[in-house]
PDB file of C-alpha atoms and ligand atoms in Angstrom:
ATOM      1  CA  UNK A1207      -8.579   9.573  -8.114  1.00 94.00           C
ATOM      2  CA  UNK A1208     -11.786   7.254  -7.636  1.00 97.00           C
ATOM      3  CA  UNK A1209     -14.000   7.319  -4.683  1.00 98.00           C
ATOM      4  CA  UNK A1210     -16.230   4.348  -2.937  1.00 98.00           C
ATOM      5  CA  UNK A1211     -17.861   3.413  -0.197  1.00 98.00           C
ATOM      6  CA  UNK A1212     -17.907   0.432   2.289  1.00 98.00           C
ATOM      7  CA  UNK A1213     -20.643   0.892   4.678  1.00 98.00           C
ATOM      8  CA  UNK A1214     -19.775   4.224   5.972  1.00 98.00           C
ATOM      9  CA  UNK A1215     -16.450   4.573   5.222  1.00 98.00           C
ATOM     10  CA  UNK A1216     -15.441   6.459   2.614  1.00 98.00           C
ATOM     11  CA  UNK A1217     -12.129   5.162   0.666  1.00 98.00           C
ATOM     12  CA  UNK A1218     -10.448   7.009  -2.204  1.00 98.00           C
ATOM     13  CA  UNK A1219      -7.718   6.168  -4.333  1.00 98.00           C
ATOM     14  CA  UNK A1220      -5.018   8.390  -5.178  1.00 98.00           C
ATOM     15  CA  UNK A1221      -2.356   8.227  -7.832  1.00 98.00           C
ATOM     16  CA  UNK A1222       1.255   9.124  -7.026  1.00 98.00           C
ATOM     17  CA  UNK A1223       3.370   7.792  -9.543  1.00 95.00           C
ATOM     18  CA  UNK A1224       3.868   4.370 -11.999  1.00 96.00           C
ATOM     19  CA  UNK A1225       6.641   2.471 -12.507  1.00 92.00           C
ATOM     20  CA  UNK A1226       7.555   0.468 -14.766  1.00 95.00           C
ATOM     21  CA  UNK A1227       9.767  -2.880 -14.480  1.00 96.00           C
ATOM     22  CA  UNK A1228      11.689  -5.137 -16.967  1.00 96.00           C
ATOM     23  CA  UNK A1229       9.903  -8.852 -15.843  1.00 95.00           C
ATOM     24  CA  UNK A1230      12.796 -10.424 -15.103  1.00 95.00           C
ATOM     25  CA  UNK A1231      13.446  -7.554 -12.744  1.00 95.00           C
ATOM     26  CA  UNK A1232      10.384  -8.177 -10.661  1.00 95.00           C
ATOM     27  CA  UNK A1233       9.717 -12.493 -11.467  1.00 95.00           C
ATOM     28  CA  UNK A1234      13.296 -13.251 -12.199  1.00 93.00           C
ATOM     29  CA  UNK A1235      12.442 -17.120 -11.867  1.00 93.00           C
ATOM     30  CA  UNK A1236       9.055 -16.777 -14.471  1.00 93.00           C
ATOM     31  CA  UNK A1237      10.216 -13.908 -16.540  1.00 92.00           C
ATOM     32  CA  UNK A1238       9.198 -15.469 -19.153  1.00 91.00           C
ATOM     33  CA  UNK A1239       5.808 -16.467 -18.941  1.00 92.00           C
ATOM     34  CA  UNK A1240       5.054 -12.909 -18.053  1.00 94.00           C
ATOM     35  CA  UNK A1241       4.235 -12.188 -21.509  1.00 92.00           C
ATOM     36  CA  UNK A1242       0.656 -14.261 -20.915  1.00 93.00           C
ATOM     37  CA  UNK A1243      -0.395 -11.280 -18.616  1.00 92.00           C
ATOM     38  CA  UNK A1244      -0.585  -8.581 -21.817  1.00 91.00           C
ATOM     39  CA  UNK A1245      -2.920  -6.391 -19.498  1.00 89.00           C
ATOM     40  CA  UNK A1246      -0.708  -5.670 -16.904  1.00 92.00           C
ATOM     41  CA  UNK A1247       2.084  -5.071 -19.169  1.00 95.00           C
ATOM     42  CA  UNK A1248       2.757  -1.530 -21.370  1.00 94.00           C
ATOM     43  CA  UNK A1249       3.583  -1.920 -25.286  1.00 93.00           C
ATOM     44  CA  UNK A1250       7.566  -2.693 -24.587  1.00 94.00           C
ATOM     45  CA  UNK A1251       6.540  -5.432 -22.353  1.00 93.00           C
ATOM     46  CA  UNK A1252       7.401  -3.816 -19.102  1.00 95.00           C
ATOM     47  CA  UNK A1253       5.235  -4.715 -15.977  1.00 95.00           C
ATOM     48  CA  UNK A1254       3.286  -1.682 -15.148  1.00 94.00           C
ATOM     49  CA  UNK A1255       3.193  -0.831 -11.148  1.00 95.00           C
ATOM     50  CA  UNK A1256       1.563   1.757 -10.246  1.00 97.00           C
ATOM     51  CA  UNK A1257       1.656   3.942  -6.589  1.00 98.00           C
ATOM     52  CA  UNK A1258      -1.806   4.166  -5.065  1.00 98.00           C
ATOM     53  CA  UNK A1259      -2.015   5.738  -1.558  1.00 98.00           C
ATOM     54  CA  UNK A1260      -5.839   5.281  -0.057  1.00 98.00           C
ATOM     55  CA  UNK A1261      -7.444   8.146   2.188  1.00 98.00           C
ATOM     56  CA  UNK A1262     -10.167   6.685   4.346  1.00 98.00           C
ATOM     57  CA  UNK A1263     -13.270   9.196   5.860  1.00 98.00           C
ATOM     58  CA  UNK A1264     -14.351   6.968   8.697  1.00 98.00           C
ATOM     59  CA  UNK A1265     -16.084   7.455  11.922  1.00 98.00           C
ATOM     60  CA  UNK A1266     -15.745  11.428  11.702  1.00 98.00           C
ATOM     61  CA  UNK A1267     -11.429  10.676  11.072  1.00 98.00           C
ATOM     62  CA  UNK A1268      -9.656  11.155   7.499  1.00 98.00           C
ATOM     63  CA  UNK A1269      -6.928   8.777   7.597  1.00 98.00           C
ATOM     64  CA  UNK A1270      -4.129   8.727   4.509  1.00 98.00           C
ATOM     65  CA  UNK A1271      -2.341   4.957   3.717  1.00 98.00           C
ATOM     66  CA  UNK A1272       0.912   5.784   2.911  1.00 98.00           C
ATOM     67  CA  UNK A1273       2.384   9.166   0.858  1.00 98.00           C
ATOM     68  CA  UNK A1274       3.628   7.498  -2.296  1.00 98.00           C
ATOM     69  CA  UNK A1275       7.109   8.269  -4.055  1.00 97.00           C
ATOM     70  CA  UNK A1276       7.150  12.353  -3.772  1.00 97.00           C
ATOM     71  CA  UNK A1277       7.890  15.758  -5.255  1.00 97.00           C
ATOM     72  CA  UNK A1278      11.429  14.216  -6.852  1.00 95.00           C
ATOM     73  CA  UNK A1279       9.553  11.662  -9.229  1.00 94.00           C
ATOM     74  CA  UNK A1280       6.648  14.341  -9.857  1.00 95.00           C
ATOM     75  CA  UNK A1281       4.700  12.187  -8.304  1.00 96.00           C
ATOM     76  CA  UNK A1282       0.837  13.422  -7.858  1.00 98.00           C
ATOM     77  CA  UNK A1283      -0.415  12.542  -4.648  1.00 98.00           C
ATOM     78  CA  UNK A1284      -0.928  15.994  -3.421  1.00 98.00           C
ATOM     79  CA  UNK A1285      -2.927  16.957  -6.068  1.00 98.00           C
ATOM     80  CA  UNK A1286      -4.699  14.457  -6.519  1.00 98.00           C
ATOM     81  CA  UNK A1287      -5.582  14.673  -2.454  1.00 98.00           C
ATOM     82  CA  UNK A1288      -6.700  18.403  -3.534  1.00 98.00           C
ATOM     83  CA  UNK A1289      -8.810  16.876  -6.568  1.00 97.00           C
ATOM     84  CA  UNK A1290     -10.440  14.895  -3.809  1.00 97.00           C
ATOM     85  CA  UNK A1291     -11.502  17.810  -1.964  1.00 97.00           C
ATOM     86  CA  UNK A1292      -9.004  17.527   0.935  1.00 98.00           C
ATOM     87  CA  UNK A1293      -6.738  19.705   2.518  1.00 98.00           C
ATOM     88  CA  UNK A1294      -3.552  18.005   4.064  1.00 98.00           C
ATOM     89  CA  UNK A1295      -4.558  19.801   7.281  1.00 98.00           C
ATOM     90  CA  UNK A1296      -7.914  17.861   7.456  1.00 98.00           C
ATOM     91  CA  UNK A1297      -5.536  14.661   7.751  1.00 98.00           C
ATOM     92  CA  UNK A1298      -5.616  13.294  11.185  1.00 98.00           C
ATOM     93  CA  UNK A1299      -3.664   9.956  10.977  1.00 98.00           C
ATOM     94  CA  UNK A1300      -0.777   8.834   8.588  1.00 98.00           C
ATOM     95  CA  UNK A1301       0.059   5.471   8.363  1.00 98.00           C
ATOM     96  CA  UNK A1302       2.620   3.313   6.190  1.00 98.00           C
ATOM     97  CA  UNK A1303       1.799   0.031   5.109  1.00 98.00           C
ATOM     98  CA  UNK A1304       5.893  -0.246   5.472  1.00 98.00           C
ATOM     99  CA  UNK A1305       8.694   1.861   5.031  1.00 98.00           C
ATOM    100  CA  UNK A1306       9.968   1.301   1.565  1.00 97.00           C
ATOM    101  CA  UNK A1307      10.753   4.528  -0.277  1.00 97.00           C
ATOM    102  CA  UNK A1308       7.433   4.421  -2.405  1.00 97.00           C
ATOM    103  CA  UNK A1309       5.291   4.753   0.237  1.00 98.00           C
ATOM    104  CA  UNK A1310       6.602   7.285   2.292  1.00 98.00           C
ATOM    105  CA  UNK A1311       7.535   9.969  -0.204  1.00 98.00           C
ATOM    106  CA  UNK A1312       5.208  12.752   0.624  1.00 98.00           C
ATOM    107  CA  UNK A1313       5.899  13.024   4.506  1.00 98.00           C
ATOM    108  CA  UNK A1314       7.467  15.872   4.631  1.00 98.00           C
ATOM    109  CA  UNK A1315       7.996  19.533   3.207  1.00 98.00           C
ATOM    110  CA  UNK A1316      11.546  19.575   1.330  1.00 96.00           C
ATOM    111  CA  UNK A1317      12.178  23.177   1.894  1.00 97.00           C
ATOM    112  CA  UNK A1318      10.765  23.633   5.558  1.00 97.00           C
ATOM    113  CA  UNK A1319      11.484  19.902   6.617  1.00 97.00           C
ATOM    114  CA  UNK A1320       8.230  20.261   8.502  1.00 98.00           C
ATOM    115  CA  UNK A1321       5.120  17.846   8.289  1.00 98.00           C
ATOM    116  CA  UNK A1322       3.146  18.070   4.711  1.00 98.00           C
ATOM    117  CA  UNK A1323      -0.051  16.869   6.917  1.00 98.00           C
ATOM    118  CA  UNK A1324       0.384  19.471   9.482  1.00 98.00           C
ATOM    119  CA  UNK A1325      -2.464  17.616  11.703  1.00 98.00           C
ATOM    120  CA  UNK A1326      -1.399  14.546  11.688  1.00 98.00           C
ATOM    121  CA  UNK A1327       0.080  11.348  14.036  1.00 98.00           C
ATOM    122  CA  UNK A1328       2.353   9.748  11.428  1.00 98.00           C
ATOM    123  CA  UNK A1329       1.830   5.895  12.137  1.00 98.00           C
ATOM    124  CA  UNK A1330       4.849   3.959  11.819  1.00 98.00           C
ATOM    125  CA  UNK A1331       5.022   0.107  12.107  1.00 98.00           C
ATOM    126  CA  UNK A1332       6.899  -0.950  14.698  1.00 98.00           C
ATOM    127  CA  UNK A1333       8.685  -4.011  13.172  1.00 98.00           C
ATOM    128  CA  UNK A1334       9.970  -1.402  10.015  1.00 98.00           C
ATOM    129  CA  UNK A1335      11.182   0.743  12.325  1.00 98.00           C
ATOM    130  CA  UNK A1336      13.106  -1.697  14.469  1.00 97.00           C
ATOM    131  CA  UNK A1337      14.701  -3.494  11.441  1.00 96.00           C
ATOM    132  CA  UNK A1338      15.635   0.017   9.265  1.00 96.00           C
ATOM    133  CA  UNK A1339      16.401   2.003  11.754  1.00 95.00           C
ATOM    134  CA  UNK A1340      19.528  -0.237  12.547  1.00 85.00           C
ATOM    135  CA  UNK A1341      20.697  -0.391   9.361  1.00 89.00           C
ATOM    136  CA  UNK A1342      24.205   0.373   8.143  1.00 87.00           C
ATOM    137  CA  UNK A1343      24.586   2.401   6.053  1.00 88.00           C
ATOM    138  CA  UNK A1344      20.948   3.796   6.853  1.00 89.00           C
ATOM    139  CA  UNK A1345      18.593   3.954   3.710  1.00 94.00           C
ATOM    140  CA  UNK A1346      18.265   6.931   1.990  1.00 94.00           C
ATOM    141  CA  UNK A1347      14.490   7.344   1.743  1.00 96.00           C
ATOM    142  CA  UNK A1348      14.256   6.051   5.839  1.00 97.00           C
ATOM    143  CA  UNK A1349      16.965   9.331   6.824  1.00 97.00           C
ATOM    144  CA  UNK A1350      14.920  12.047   4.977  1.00 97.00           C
ATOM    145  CA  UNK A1351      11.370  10.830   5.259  1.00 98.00           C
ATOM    146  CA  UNK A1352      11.033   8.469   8.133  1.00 98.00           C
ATOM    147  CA  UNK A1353      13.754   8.958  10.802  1.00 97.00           C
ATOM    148  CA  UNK A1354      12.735  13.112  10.726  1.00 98.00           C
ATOM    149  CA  UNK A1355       8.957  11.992  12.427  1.00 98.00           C
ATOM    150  CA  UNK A1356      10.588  11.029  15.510  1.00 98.00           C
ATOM    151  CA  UNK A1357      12.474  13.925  16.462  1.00 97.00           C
ATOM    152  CA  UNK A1358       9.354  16.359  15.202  1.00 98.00           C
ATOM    153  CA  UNK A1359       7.112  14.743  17.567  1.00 98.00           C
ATOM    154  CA  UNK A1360       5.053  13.296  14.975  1.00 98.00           C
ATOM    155  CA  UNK A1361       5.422   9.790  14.958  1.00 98.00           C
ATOM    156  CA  UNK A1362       3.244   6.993  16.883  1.00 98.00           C
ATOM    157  CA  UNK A1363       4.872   3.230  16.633  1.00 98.00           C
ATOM    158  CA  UNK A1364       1.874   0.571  16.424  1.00 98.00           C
ATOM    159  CA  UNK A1365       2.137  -3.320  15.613  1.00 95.00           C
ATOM    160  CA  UNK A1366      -0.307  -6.049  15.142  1.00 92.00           C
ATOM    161  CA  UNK A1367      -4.002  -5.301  15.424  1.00 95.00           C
ATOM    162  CA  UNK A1368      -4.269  -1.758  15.935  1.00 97.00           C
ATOM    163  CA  UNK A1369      -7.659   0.258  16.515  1.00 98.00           C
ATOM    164  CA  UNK A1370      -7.349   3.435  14.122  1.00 98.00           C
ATOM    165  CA  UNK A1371     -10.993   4.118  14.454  1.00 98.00           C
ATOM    166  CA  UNK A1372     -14.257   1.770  15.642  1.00 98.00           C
ATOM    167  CA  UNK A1373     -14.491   1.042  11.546  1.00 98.00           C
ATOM    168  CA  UNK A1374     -10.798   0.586  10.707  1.00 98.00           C
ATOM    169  CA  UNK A1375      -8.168  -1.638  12.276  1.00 98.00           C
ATOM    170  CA  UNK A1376      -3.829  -2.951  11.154  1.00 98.00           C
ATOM    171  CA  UNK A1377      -3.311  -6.195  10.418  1.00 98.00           C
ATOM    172  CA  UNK A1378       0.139  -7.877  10.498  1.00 98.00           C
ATOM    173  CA  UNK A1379       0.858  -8.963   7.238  1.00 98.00           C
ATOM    174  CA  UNK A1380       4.728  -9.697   6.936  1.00 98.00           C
ATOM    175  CA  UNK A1381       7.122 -10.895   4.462  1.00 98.00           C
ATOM    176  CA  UNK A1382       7.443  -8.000   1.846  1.00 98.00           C
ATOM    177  CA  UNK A1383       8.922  -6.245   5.037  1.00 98.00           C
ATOM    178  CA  UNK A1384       9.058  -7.302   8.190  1.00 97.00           C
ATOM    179  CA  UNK A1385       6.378  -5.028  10.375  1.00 98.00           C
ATOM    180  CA  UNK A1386       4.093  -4.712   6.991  1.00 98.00           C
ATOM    181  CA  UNK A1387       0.709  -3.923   7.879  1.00 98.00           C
ATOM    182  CA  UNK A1388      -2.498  -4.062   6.129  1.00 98.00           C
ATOM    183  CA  UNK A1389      -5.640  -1.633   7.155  1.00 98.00           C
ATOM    184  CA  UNK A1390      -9.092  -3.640   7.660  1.00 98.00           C
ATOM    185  CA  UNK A1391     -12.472  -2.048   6.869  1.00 98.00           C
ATOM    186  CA  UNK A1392     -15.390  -2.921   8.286  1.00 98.00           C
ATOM    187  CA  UNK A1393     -18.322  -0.770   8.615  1.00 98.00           C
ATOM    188  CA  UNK A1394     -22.110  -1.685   8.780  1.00 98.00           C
ATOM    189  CA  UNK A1395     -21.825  -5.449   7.491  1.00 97.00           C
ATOM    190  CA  UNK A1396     -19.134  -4.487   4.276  1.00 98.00           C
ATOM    191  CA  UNK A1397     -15.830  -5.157   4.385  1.00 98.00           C
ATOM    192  CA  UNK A1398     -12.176  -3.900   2.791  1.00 98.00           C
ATOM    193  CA  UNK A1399      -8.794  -3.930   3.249  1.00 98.00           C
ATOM    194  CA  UNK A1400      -5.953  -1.788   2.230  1.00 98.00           C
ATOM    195  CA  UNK A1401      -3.457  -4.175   1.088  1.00 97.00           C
ATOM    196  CA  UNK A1402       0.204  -2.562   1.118  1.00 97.00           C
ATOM    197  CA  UNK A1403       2.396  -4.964  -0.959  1.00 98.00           C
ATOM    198  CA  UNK A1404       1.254  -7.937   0.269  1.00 98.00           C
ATOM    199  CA  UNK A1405       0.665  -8.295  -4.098  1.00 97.00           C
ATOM    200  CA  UNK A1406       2.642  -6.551  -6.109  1.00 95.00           C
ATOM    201  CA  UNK A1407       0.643  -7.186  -9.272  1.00 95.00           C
ATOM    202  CA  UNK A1408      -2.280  -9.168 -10.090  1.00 94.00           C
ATOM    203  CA  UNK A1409       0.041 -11.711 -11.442  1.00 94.00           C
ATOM    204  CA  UNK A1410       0.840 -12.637  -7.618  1.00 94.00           C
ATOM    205  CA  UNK A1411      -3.001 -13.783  -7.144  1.00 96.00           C
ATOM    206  CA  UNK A1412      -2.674 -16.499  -9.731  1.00 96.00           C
ATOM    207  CA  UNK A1413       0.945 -17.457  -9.227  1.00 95.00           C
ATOM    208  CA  UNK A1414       1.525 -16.675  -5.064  1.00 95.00           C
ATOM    209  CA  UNK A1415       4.770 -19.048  -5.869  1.00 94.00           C
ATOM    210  CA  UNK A1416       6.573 -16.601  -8.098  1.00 94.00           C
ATOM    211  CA  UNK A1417       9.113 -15.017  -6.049  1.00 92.00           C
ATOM    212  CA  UNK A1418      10.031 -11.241  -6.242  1.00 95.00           C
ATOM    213  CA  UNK A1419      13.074  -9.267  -4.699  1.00 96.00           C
ATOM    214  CA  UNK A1420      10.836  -6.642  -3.647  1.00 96.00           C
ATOM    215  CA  UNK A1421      10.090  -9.195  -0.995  1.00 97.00           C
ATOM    216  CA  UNK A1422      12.459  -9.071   1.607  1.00 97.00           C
ATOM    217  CA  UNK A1423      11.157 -13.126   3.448  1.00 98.00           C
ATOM    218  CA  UNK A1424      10.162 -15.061   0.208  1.00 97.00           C
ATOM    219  CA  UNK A1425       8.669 -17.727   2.486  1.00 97.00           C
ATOM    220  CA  UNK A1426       6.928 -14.965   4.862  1.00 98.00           C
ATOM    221  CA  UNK A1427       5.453 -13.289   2.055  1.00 98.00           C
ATOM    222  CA  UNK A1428       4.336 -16.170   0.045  1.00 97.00           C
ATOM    223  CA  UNK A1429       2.676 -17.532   3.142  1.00 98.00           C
ATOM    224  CA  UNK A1430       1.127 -14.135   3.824  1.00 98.00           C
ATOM    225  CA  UNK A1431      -0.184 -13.849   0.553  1.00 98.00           C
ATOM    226  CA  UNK A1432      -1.837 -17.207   0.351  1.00 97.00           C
ATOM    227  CA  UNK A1433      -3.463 -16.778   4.138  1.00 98.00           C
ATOM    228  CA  UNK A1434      -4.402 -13.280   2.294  1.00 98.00           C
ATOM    229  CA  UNK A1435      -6.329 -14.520  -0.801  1.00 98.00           C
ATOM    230  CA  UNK A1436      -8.224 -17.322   1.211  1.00 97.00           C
ATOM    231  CA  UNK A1437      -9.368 -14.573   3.353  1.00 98.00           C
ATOM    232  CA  UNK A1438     -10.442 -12.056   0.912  1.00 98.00           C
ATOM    233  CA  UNK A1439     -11.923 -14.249  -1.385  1.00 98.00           C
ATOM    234  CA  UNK A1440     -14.039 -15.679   1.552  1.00 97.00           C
ATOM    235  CA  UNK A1441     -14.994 -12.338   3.047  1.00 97.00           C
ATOM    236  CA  UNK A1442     -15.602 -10.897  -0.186  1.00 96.00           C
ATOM    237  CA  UNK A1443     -13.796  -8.216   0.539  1.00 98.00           C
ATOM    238  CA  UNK A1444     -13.100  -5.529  -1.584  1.00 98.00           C
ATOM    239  CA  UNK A1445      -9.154  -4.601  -2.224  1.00 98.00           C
ATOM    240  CA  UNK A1446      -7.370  -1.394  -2.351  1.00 98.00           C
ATOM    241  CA  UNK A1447      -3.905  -2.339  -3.728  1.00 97.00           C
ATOM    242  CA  UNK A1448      -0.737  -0.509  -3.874  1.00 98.00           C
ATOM    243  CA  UNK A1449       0.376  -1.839  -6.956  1.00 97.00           C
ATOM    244  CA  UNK A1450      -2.209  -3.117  -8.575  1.00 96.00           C
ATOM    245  CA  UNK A1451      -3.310  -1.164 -12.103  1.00 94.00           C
ATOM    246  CA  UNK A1452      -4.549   2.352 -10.691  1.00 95.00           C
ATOM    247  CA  UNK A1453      -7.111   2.800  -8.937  1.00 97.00           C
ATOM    248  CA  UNK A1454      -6.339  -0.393  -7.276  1.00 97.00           C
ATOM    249  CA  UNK A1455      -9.330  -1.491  -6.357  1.00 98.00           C
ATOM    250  CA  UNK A1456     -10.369  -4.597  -6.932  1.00 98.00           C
ATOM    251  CA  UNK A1457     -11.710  -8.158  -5.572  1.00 98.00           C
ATOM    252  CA  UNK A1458      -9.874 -11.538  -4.789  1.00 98.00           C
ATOM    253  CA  UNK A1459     -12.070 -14.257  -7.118  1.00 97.00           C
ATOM    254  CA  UNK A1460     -11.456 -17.862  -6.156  1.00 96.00           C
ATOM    255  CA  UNK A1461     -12.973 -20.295  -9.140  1.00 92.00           C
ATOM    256  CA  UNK A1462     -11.691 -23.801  -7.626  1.00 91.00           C
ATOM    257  CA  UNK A1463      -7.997 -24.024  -6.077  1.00 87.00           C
ATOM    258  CA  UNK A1464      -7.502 -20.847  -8.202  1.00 94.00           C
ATOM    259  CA  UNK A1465      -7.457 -17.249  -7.336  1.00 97.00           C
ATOM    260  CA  UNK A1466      -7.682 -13.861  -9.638  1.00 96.00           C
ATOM    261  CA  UNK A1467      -7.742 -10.316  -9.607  1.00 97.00           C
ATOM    262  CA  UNK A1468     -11.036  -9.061 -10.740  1.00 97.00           C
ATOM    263  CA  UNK A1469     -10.450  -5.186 -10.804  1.00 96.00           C
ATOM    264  CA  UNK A1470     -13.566  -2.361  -9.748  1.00 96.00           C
ATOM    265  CA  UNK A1471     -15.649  -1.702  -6.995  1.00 95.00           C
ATOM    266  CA  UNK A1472     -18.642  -3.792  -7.810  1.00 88.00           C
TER     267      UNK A1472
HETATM  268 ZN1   ZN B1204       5.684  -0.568  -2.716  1.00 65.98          ZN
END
């Protein structure tokens, strides 16, 4: 858990759960020069990728980006939310980045099948739920976390630039899925932005090229991630990252045509 602030907007990071992945499981095409990242990597070589959700306290709202992996991978996101000083009932908006199984995993109470934020609009976007919900056969993690928040009464579709508060706003950012969004910060002249998966791993900043199966549009999310870093890097911004080495926070440094991660709040 690590708190900040951007203007007046609080952000915290919170831990779930971290993966790890052979390289040629997540660059199969540049598996081997995956090795000259030792940082990122743990001592069998295996790319580190972390879950980090992001609560946001802005404009007198607590907002949670996405729930992380859940209970069945021990994940931690609940208590870390607790370490944080928040109750789940003090959460007033949920929303995914997208709707992969890693980011949705703490929706819902496994025993009562009822909300875990008992408060809360779960925000869905719209162009996940059009392109999973159709799918045969149905993904697991979409039938027991997602598809539920519809029939409880829960759920709120929203697409494209979408006002969560006067401080925080969605931004389309396809490719890794098809309706991924991004959160914007802005509050009294600072800016951030809650990133999703539009990077994976701070690899992705210096190679945007290096093509993942994670992405579902290799040419969507390439060109999303490249309109991304030329953004960031120009506004400064500071990042809160999915997958990026816990807490995830970090800035977008451009040093000619190049672009890397450089991680902490400052
Ligand atoms: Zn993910």
């Amino acid at each position: 858990m690590q708190r900040t602030r951007v203007g007046n907007v609080e952000v915290v990071s919170l831990l779930d759960f971290t993966y790890t992945f052979k390289p040629e499981g997540v660059y199969p095409g540049a598996a081997d020069q995956v090795a000259a990242y030792p940082h990122y990597l743990d001592t069998d070589g295996q790319v580190l990728m972390p879950c980090n959700s992001f609560l946001l306290r802005a404009d007198g709202r607590t907002v949670l980006v996405d729930t992380g992996m859940g209970p069945e991978s021990d994940g931690q996101l609940m208590t870390e939310l607790s370490e944080a000083g928040v109750r789940p009932d003090e959460v007033d908006q949920v929303i995914f980045t997208h709707l992969h199984g890693d980011h949705t995993g703490w929706n819902l109470d496994r025993a009562s099948g009822q909300p875990l934020f008992p408060r809360a609009r779960y925000l869905v976007p719209r162009g996940d739920w059009d392109h999973y919900r159709g799918r045969e056969p149905a993904g697991r993690s979409f039938v027991r976390d997602v598809a539920p928040l519809e029939t409880l009464g829960c759920m709120d579709l929203v697409e494209g630039d979408h006002t969560l508060t006067p401080s925080l706003v969605t931004l389309h950012t396809p490719g890794h899925t098809p309706g991924h969004l991004s959160v914007l910060v802005e509050s009294a002249g600072e800016r951030a932005c809650i990133l999703g998966d539009v990077m994976l791993t701070p690899i992705d900043i210096e190679h945007p090229e290096w093509t993942s199966p994670f992405d579902g549009d290799h040419a969507v999310a390439e060109a999303t991630r490249r309109a991304m870093l030329d953004r960031l890097a120009t506004e400064r911004s500071l990042v809160g990252a999915a997958h990026l080495p816990a807490p995830g926070f970090g800035r977008i440094v451009r040093v000619e045509a190049r672009h890397s991660w450089r991680a902490g709040v400052e």
